[in-house]
PDB file of C-alpha atoms in Angstrom:
ATOM      1  CA  MET A 317       3.090  17.626  -1.103  1.00 94.00           C
ATOM      2  CA  VAL A 318       0.780  15.380   0.870  1.00 95.00           C
ATOM      3  CA  ARG A 319       1.523  11.780   1.948  1.00 96.00           C
ATOM      4  CA  VAL A 320      -1.612   9.779   1.127  1.00 96.00           C
ATOM      5  CA  PHE A 321      -3.070   6.283   0.997  1.00 96.00           C
ATOM      6  CA  LEU A 322      -6.404   4.714   0.081  1.00 97.00           C
ATOM      7  CA  ALA A 323      -7.840   2.395   2.735  1.00 98.00           C
ATOM      8  CA  ILE A 324     -10.765   0.742   4.428  1.00 98.00           C
ATOM      9  CA  ASP A 325     -11.252   2.198   7.883  1.00 97.00           C
ATOM     10  CA  LEU A 326     -12.323  -0.237  10.604  1.00 97.00           C
ATOM     11  CA  PRO A 327     -15.113  -0.021  13.184  1.00 97.00           C
ATOM     12  CA  SER A 328     -13.896   1.387  16.505  1.00 97.00           C
ATOM     13  CA  SER A 329     -15.044  -1.809  18.291  1.00 96.00           C
ATOM     14  CA  LEU A 330     -12.683  -3.887  16.110  1.00 97.00           C
ATOM     15  CA  LYS A 331      -9.847  -1.381  16.607  1.00 97.00           C
ATOM     16  CA  LYS A 332     -10.310  -1.835  20.372  1.00 97.00           C
ATOM     17  CA  GLU A 333     -10.199  -5.644  20.052  1.00 97.00           C
ATOM     18  CA  LEU A 334      -7.025  -5.426  17.958  1.00 97.00           C
ATOM     19  CA  SER A 335      -5.457  -3.021  20.445  1.00 96.00           C
ATOM     20  CA  ASN A 336      -6.242  -5.468  23.265  1.00 96.00           C
ATOM     21  CA  LEU A 337      -3.935  -8.002  21.562  1.00 96.00           C
ATOM     22  CA  ARG A 338      -1.008  -5.672  22.315  1.00 93.00           C
ATOM     23  CA  THR A 339       1.419  -6.846  24.954  1.00 86.00           C
ATOM     24  CA  GLU A 340       4.048  -5.074  26.989  1.00 83.00           C
ATOM     25  CA  GLU A 341       7.557  -4.695  25.588  1.00 80.00           C
ATOM     26  CA  LYS A 342       9.412  -8.012  25.343  1.00 83.00           C
ATOM     27  CA  PRO A 343      13.173  -8.456  25.852  1.00 91.00           C
ATOM     28  CA  PHE A 344      13.561 -10.730  22.805  1.00 93.00           C
ATOM     29  CA  ALA A 345      12.544  -8.145  20.205  1.00 93.00           C
ATOM     30  CA  ARG A 346      11.781  -4.485  19.674  1.00 93.00           C
ATOM     31  CA  ILE A 347       8.404  -4.171  17.997  1.00 94.00           C
ATOM     32  CA  LYS A 348       6.257  -1.181  17.028  1.00 93.00           C
ATOM     33  CA  TRP A 349       2.537  -1.821  17.454  1.00 94.00           C
ATOM     34  CA  VAL A 350       0.057   0.107  15.337  1.00 95.00           C
ATOM     35  CA  GLU A 351      -1.793   2.676  17.462  1.00 95.00           C
ATOM     36  CA  GLU A 352      -5.441   1.779  18.106  1.00 95.00           C
ATOM     37  CA  GLU A 353      -6.833   4.701  16.103  1.00 95.00           C
ATOM     38  CA  ASN A 354      -4.605   3.831  13.119  1.00 96.00           C
ATOM     39  CA  PHE A 355      -5.752   0.264  12.384  1.00 97.00           C
ATOM     40  CA  HIS A 356      -6.958   0.040   8.765  1.00 97.00           C
ATOM     41  CA  LEU A 357      -6.690  -2.047   5.596  1.00 97.00           C
ATOM     42  CA  THR A 358      -4.557  -0.333   2.926  1.00 96.00           C
ATOM     43  CA  LEU A 359      -5.589  -0.648  -0.712  1.00 96.00           C
ATOM     44  CA  PHE A 360      -2.974   1.704  -2.235  1.00 95.00           C
ATOM     45  CA  PHE A 361      -0.135   3.678  -0.701  1.00 94.00           C
ATOM     46  CA  PHE A 362       0.802   6.621  -2.932  1.00 95.00           C
ATOM     47  CA  GLY A 363       3.461   8.356  -0.862  1.00 93.00           C
ATOM     48  CA  ASN A 364       3.926  12.094  -1.372  1.00 95.00           C
ATOM     49  CA  LEU A 365       1.621  13.631  -3.978  1.00 96.00           C
ATOM     50  CA  SER A 366       1.046  17.167  -5.202  1.00 96.00           C
ATOM     51  CA  GLU A 367      -2.433  18.718  -4.860  1.00 96.00           C
ATOM     52  CA  LYS A 368      -2.954  18.132  -8.587  1.00 96.00           C
ATOM     53  CA  GLU A 369      -2.091  14.416  -8.210  1.00 96.00           C
ATOM     54  CA  VAL A 370      -4.433  14.103  -5.213  1.00 97.00           C
ATOM     55  CA  GLU A 371      -7.214  15.547  -7.398  1.00 97.00           C
ATOM     56  CA  LYS A 372      -6.470  12.886 -10.053  1.00 96.00           C
ATOM     57  CA  VAL A 373      -6.739  10.145  -7.401  1.00 97.00           C
ATOM     58  CA  ILE A 374     -10.059  11.580  -6.193  1.00 97.00           C
ATOM     59  CA  LYS A 375     -11.496  11.718  -9.726  1.00 96.00           C
ATOM     60  CA  VAL A 376     -10.532   8.085 -10.413  1.00 96.00           C
ATOM     61  CA  CYS A 377     -12.055   6.977  -7.112  1.00 96.00           C
ATOM     62  CA  GLU A 378     -15.287   8.938  -7.513  1.00 95.00           C
ATOM     63  CA  LYS A 379     -15.877   7.274 -10.880  1.00 93.00           C
ATOM     64  CA  ARG A 380     -14.753   3.747  -9.990  1.00 94.00           C
ATOM     65  CA  PHE A 381     -16.343   3.316  -6.546  1.00 94.00           C
ATOM     66  CA  ARG A 382     -19.833   4.001  -7.934  1.00 93.00           C
ATOM     67  CA  GLU A 383     -19.524   0.776  -9.948  1.00 93.00           C
ATOM     68  CA  PHE A 384     -18.908  -1.524  -6.975  1.00 95.00           C
ATOM     69  CA  PRO A 385     -21.420  -2.604  -4.323  1.00 95.00           C
ATOM     70  CA  PRO A 386     -20.707  -2.761  -0.594  1.00 96.00           C
ATOM     71  CA  PHE A 387     -19.169  -6.021   0.603  1.00 96.00           C
ATOM     72  CA  ASP A 388     -18.137  -7.848   3.769  1.00 96.00           C
ATOM     73  CA  LEU A 389     -14.581  -8.494   4.903  1.00 96.00           C
ATOM     74  CA  ILE A 390     -14.048 -11.733   6.811  1.00 97.00           C
ATOM     75  CA  LEU A 391     -11.181 -11.814   9.327  1.00 98.00           C
ATOM     76  CA  THR A 392      -8.889 -14.839   9.074  1.00 97.00           C
ATOM     77  CA  GLU A 393      -5.791 -15.367  11.222  1.00 95.00           C
ATOM     78  CA  VAL A 394      -2.510 -13.837  12.263  1.00 96.00           C
ATOM     79  CA  SER A 395       0.310 -14.162   9.748  1.00 95.00           C
ATOM     80  CA  GLY A 396       3.165 -12.033   8.458  1.00 95.00           C
ATOM     81  CA  PHE A 397       5.549 -10.854   5.761  1.00 92.00           C
ATOM     82  CA  PRO A 398       7.923 -12.107   4.506  1.00 91.00           C
ATOM     83  CA  LYS A 399       6.471 -15.603   4.298  1.00 82.00           C
ATOM     84  CA  LYS A 400       9.934 -17.187   4.700  1.00 81.00           C
ATOM     85  CA  GLY A 401      12.015 -16.471   7.778  1.00 78.00           C
ATOM     86  CA  ASP A 402      11.040 -14.154  10.607  1.00 87.00           C
ATOM     87  CA  PHE A 403       7.995 -11.974  10.088  1.00 94.00           C
ATOM     88  CA  ARG A 404       9.030  -8.311   9.828  1.00 95.00           C
ATOM     89  CA  VAL A 405       5.350  -7.282   9.597  1.00 96.00           C
ATOM     90  CA  VAL A 406       2.709  -9.182  11.585  1.00 97.00           C
ATOM     91  CA  PHE A 407      -0.915  -8.807  10.518  1.00 97.00           C
ATOM     92  CA  LEU A 408      -4.442 -10.131  10.792  1.00 97.00           C
ATOM     93  CA  GLY A 409      -5.506 -11.552   7.451  1.00 96.00           C
ATOM     94  CA  CYS A 410      -8.787 -10.751   5.694  1.00 97.00           C
ATOM     95  CA  GLU A 411     -10.719 -12.295   2.848  1.00 96.00           C
ATOM     96  CA  GLU A 412     -13.654 -11.151   0.803  1.00 94.00           C
ATOM     97  CA  ARG A 413     -15.695 -13.995  -0.645  1.00 91.00           C
ATOM     98  CA  SER A 414     -17.578 -12.177  -3.428  1.00 92.00           C
ATOM     99  CA  ASN A 415     -14.283 -11.085  -5.107  1.00 92.00           C
ATOM    100  CA  THR A 416     -15.612  -7.511  -5.168  1.00 94.00           C
ATOM    101  CA  LEU A 417     -12.530  -6.174  -3.373  1.00 95.00           C
ATOM    102  CA  GLU A 418     -10.096  -8.034  -5.663  1.00 94.00           C
ATOM    103  CA  LYS A 419     -11.866  -6.754  -8.797  1.00 95.00           C
ATOM    104  CA  LEU A 420     -12.025  -3.226  -7.389  1.00 95.00           C
ATOM    105  CA  VAL A 421      -8.291  -3.163  -6.601  1.00 95.00           C
ATOM    106  CA  LYS A 422      -7.417  -4.489 -10.094  1.00 94.00           C
ATOM    107  CA  GLU A 423      -9.586  -1.868 -11.811  1.00 95.00           C
ATOM    108  CA  LEU A 424      -8.202   0.928  -9.661  1.00 96.00           C
ATOM    109  CA  ALA A 425      -4.623  -0.206 -10.359  1.00 95.00           C
ATOM    110  CA  LYS A 426      -5.296   0.012 -14.115  1.00 95.00           C
ATOM    111  CA  ASP A 427      -6.878   3.452 -13.701  1.00 96.00           C
ATOM    112  CA  PHE A 428      -4.035   4.791 -11.560  1.00 96.00           C
ATOM    113  CA  LYS A 429      -1.370   3.462 -13.950  1.00 94.00           C
ATOM    114  CA  LYS A 430      -3.142   5.135 -16.888  1.00 94.00           C
ATOM    115  CA  LYS A 431      -2.956   8.405 -14.953  1.00 93.00           C
ATOM    116  CA  GLY A 432       0.806   7.945 -14.522  1.00 92.00           C
ATOM    117  CA  PHE A 433       0.985   6.752 -10.910  1.00 92.00           C
ATOM    118  CA  LYS A 434       3.779   4.347 -10.029  1.00 86.00           C
ATOM    119  CA  LEU A 435       2.350   1.564  -7.867  1.00 84.00           C
ATOM    120  CA  GLU A 436       4.020  -1.203  -5.895  1.00 79.00           C
ATOM    121  CA  ASP A 437       4.353  -4.204  -8.202  1.00 76.00           C
ATOM    122  CA  ARG A 438       3.078  -7.021  -6.006  1.00 78.00           C
ATOM    123  CA  ASP A 439      -0.060  -9.032  -5.492  1.00 84.00           C
ATOM    124  CA  PHE A 440      -2.737  -7.572  -3.251  1.00 90.00           C
ATOM    125  CA  HIS A 441      -3.194  -9.486   0.016  1.00 92.00           C
ATOM    126  CA  PRO A 442      -5.810  -7.808   2.226  1.00 95.00           C
ATOM    127  CA  HIS A 443      -4.556  -7.522   5.794  1.00 97.00           C
ATOM    128  CA  ILE A 444      -4.578  -5.338   8.894  1.00 98.00           C
ATOM    129  CA  THR A 445      -1.065  -4.661  10.171  1.00 97.00           C
ATOM    130  CA  LEU A 446      -0.714  -5.290  13.921  1.00 97.00           C
ATOM    131  CA  PHE A 447       2.980  -4.483  14.394  1.00 96.00           C
ATOM    132  CA  ARG A 448       6.390  -4.210  12.736  1.00 95.00           C
ATOM    133  CA  LEU A 449       9.530  -5.922  13.982  1.00 95.00           C
ATOM    134  CA  LYS A 450      12.248  -3.307  14.511  1.00 94.00           C
ATOM    135  CA  GLU A 451      14.972  -5.435  16.106  1.00 94.00           C
ATOM    136  CA  LEU A 452      15.245  -9.180  16.783  1.00 94.00           C
ATOM    137  CA  LYS A 453      17.313 -10.386  19.747  1.00 94.00           C
ATOM    138  CA  ASP A 454      16.040 -13.958  20.256  1.00 95.00           C
ATOM    139  CA  ARG A 455      14.520 -15.713  17.223  1.00 94.00           C
ATOM    140  CA  SER A 456      13.035 -18.661  19.145  1.00 94.00           C
ATOM    141  CA  ALA A 457      11.317 -16.468  21.755  1.00 94.00           C
ATOM    142  CA  TYR A 458       9.966 -14.211  18.984  1.00 95.00           C
ATOM    143  CA  GLN A 459       8.531 -17.187  17.086  1.00 94.00           C
ATOM    144  CA  ASP A 460       6.874 -18.432  20.303  1.00 94.00           C
ATOM    145  CA  PHE A 461       5.439 -14.945  20.851  1.00 95.00           C
ATOM    146  CA  VAL A 462       3.908 -14.855  17.329  1.00 95.00           C
ATOM    147  CA  GLN A 463       2.413 -18.339  17.869  1.00 95.00           C
ATOM    148  CA  GLU A 464       0.902 -17.213  21.175  1.00 95.00           C
ATOM    149  CA  LEU A 465      -0.504 -14.069  19.513  1.00 96.00           C
ATOM    150  CA  THR A 466      -2.050 -16.261  16.793  1.00 96.00           C
ATOM    151  CA  LYS A 467      -3.839 -18.291  19.482  1.00 97.00           C
ATOM    152  CA  ARG A 468      -5.013 -15.187  21.353  1.00 96.00           C
ATOM    153  CA  ALA A 469      -6.459 -13.729  18.107  1.00 97.00           C
ATOM    154  CA  GLN A 470      -8.480 -16.860  17.218  1.00 97.00           C
ATOM    155  CA  PHE A 471     -11.657 -15.300  18.619  1.00 97.00           C
ATOM    156  CA  LEU A 472     -11.586 -12.819  15.701  1.00 97.00           C
ATOM    157  CA  LYS A 473     -11.475 -15.518  12.999  1.00 97.00           C
ATOM    158  CA  GLY A 474     -14.639 -15.499  10.875  1.00 97.00           C
ATOM    159  CA  LYS A 475     -15.800 -12.095  12.129  1.00 97.00           C
ATOM    160  CA  SER A 476     -17.509 -10.142   9.355  1.00 97.00           C
ATOM    161  CA  ILE A 477     -16.990  -6.406   8.766  1.00 96.00           C
ATOM    162  CA  PRO A 478     -19.354  -4.579   6.403  1.00 96.00           C
ATOM    163  CA  VAL A 479     -17.560  -2.204   4.011  1.00 97.00           C
ATOM    164  CA  LYS A 480     -19.722   0.584   2.603  1.00 96.00           C
ATOM    165  CA  GLU A 481     -17.045   3.193   1.910  1.00 96.00           C
ATOM    166  CA  ILE A 482     -13.347   3.667   1.144  1.00 97.00           C
ATOM    167  CA  LEU A 483     -11.309   6.582   2.481  1.00 98.00           C
ATOM    168  CA  LEU A 484      -8.407   8.617   1.162  1.00 98.00           C
ATOM    169  CA  PHE A 485      -6.176   9.401   4.152  1.00 98.00           C
ATOM    170  CA  GLU A 486      -3.382  11.882   4.680  1.00 97.00           C
ATOM    171  CA  SER A 487      -0.522  10.494   6.761  1.00 96.00           C
ATOM    172  CA  LYS A 488       1.593  12.934   8.779  1.00 94.00           C
ATOM    173  CA  LEU A 489       4.681  11.391  10.328  1.00 90.00           C
ATOM    174  CA  SER A 490       5.860  12.443  13.785  1.00 86.00           C
ATOM    175  CA  PRO A 491       8.217  11.085  16.471  1.00 84.00           C
ATOM    176  CA  THR A 492       5.195   9.700  18.365  1.00 81.00           C
ATOM    177  CA  GLY A 493       3.891   7.847  15.293  1.00 82.00           C
ATOM    178  CA  PRO A 494       1.830   8.659  12.213  1.00 90.00           C
ATOM    179  CA  LYS A 495      -1.400  10.648  12.373  1.00 94.00           C
ATOM    180  CA  TYR A 496      -4.034   9.745   9.774  1.00 96.00           C
ATOM    181  CA  THR A 497      -6.616  12.291   8.667  1.00 96.00           C
ATOM    182  CA  PRO A 498      -9.436  11.461   6.215  1.00 97.00           C
ATOM    183  CA  LEU A 499      -9.240  13.690   3.129  1.00 97.00           C
ATOM    184  CA  LYS A 500     -12.192  12.200   1.257  1.00 97.00           C
ATOM    185  CA  VAL A 501     -14.807   9.491   1.840  1.00 97.00           C
ATOM    186  CA  PHE A 502     -16.005   7.492  -1.178  1.00 97.00           C
ATOM    187  CA  PRO A 503     -19.293   5.600  -0.728  1.00 96.00           C
ATOM    188  CA  LEU A 504     -19.534   2.355  -2.650  1.00 96.00           C
ATOM    189  CA  GLY A 505     -22.315   2.029  -5.260  1.00 90.00           C
ATOM    190  CA  GLY A 506     -25.810   1.537  -3.920  1.00 62.00           C
ATOM    191  CA  VAL A 507     -25.074   3.265  -0.605  1.00 55.00           C
TER     192      VAL A 507
END
């Protein structure tokens, strides 16, 4: 079994900028920042798959990605999930103005469901996870911290990232954090 997900990898320069938003540990909350090398935008998380299932995912992707042209992601602002209450996951939002990404994700979801994959049943909101809240000790201080982070990340708003390929990653969990290894790179059509 292999733990896999389909994602857009990010340029190393952007990963560095995102990593520079990281702050030292705060007494009001325990948070787990994403490691610099692990910043990405997830399209589908599959969990543990057999080699045969991974081959099915690859076949679907090879066929489907040829039909879609490259596109640009536009960075928006810091936000989080859940929308109500304290953010458990804090992320940098993204949008894609040509709707290519939205159409691609919808088509892939149909394809994967036809092949018997169970997918998370929620709307797709493109985002880059910055950190996860592990423990909250002072709600007010945490909310102030997220507001300050939002201000510090404003310089990224409107930045455009060209997307020419999608990657299938293996995720190996360890006590020091996950390690992501590309299993397959899928160029978008016209590349």
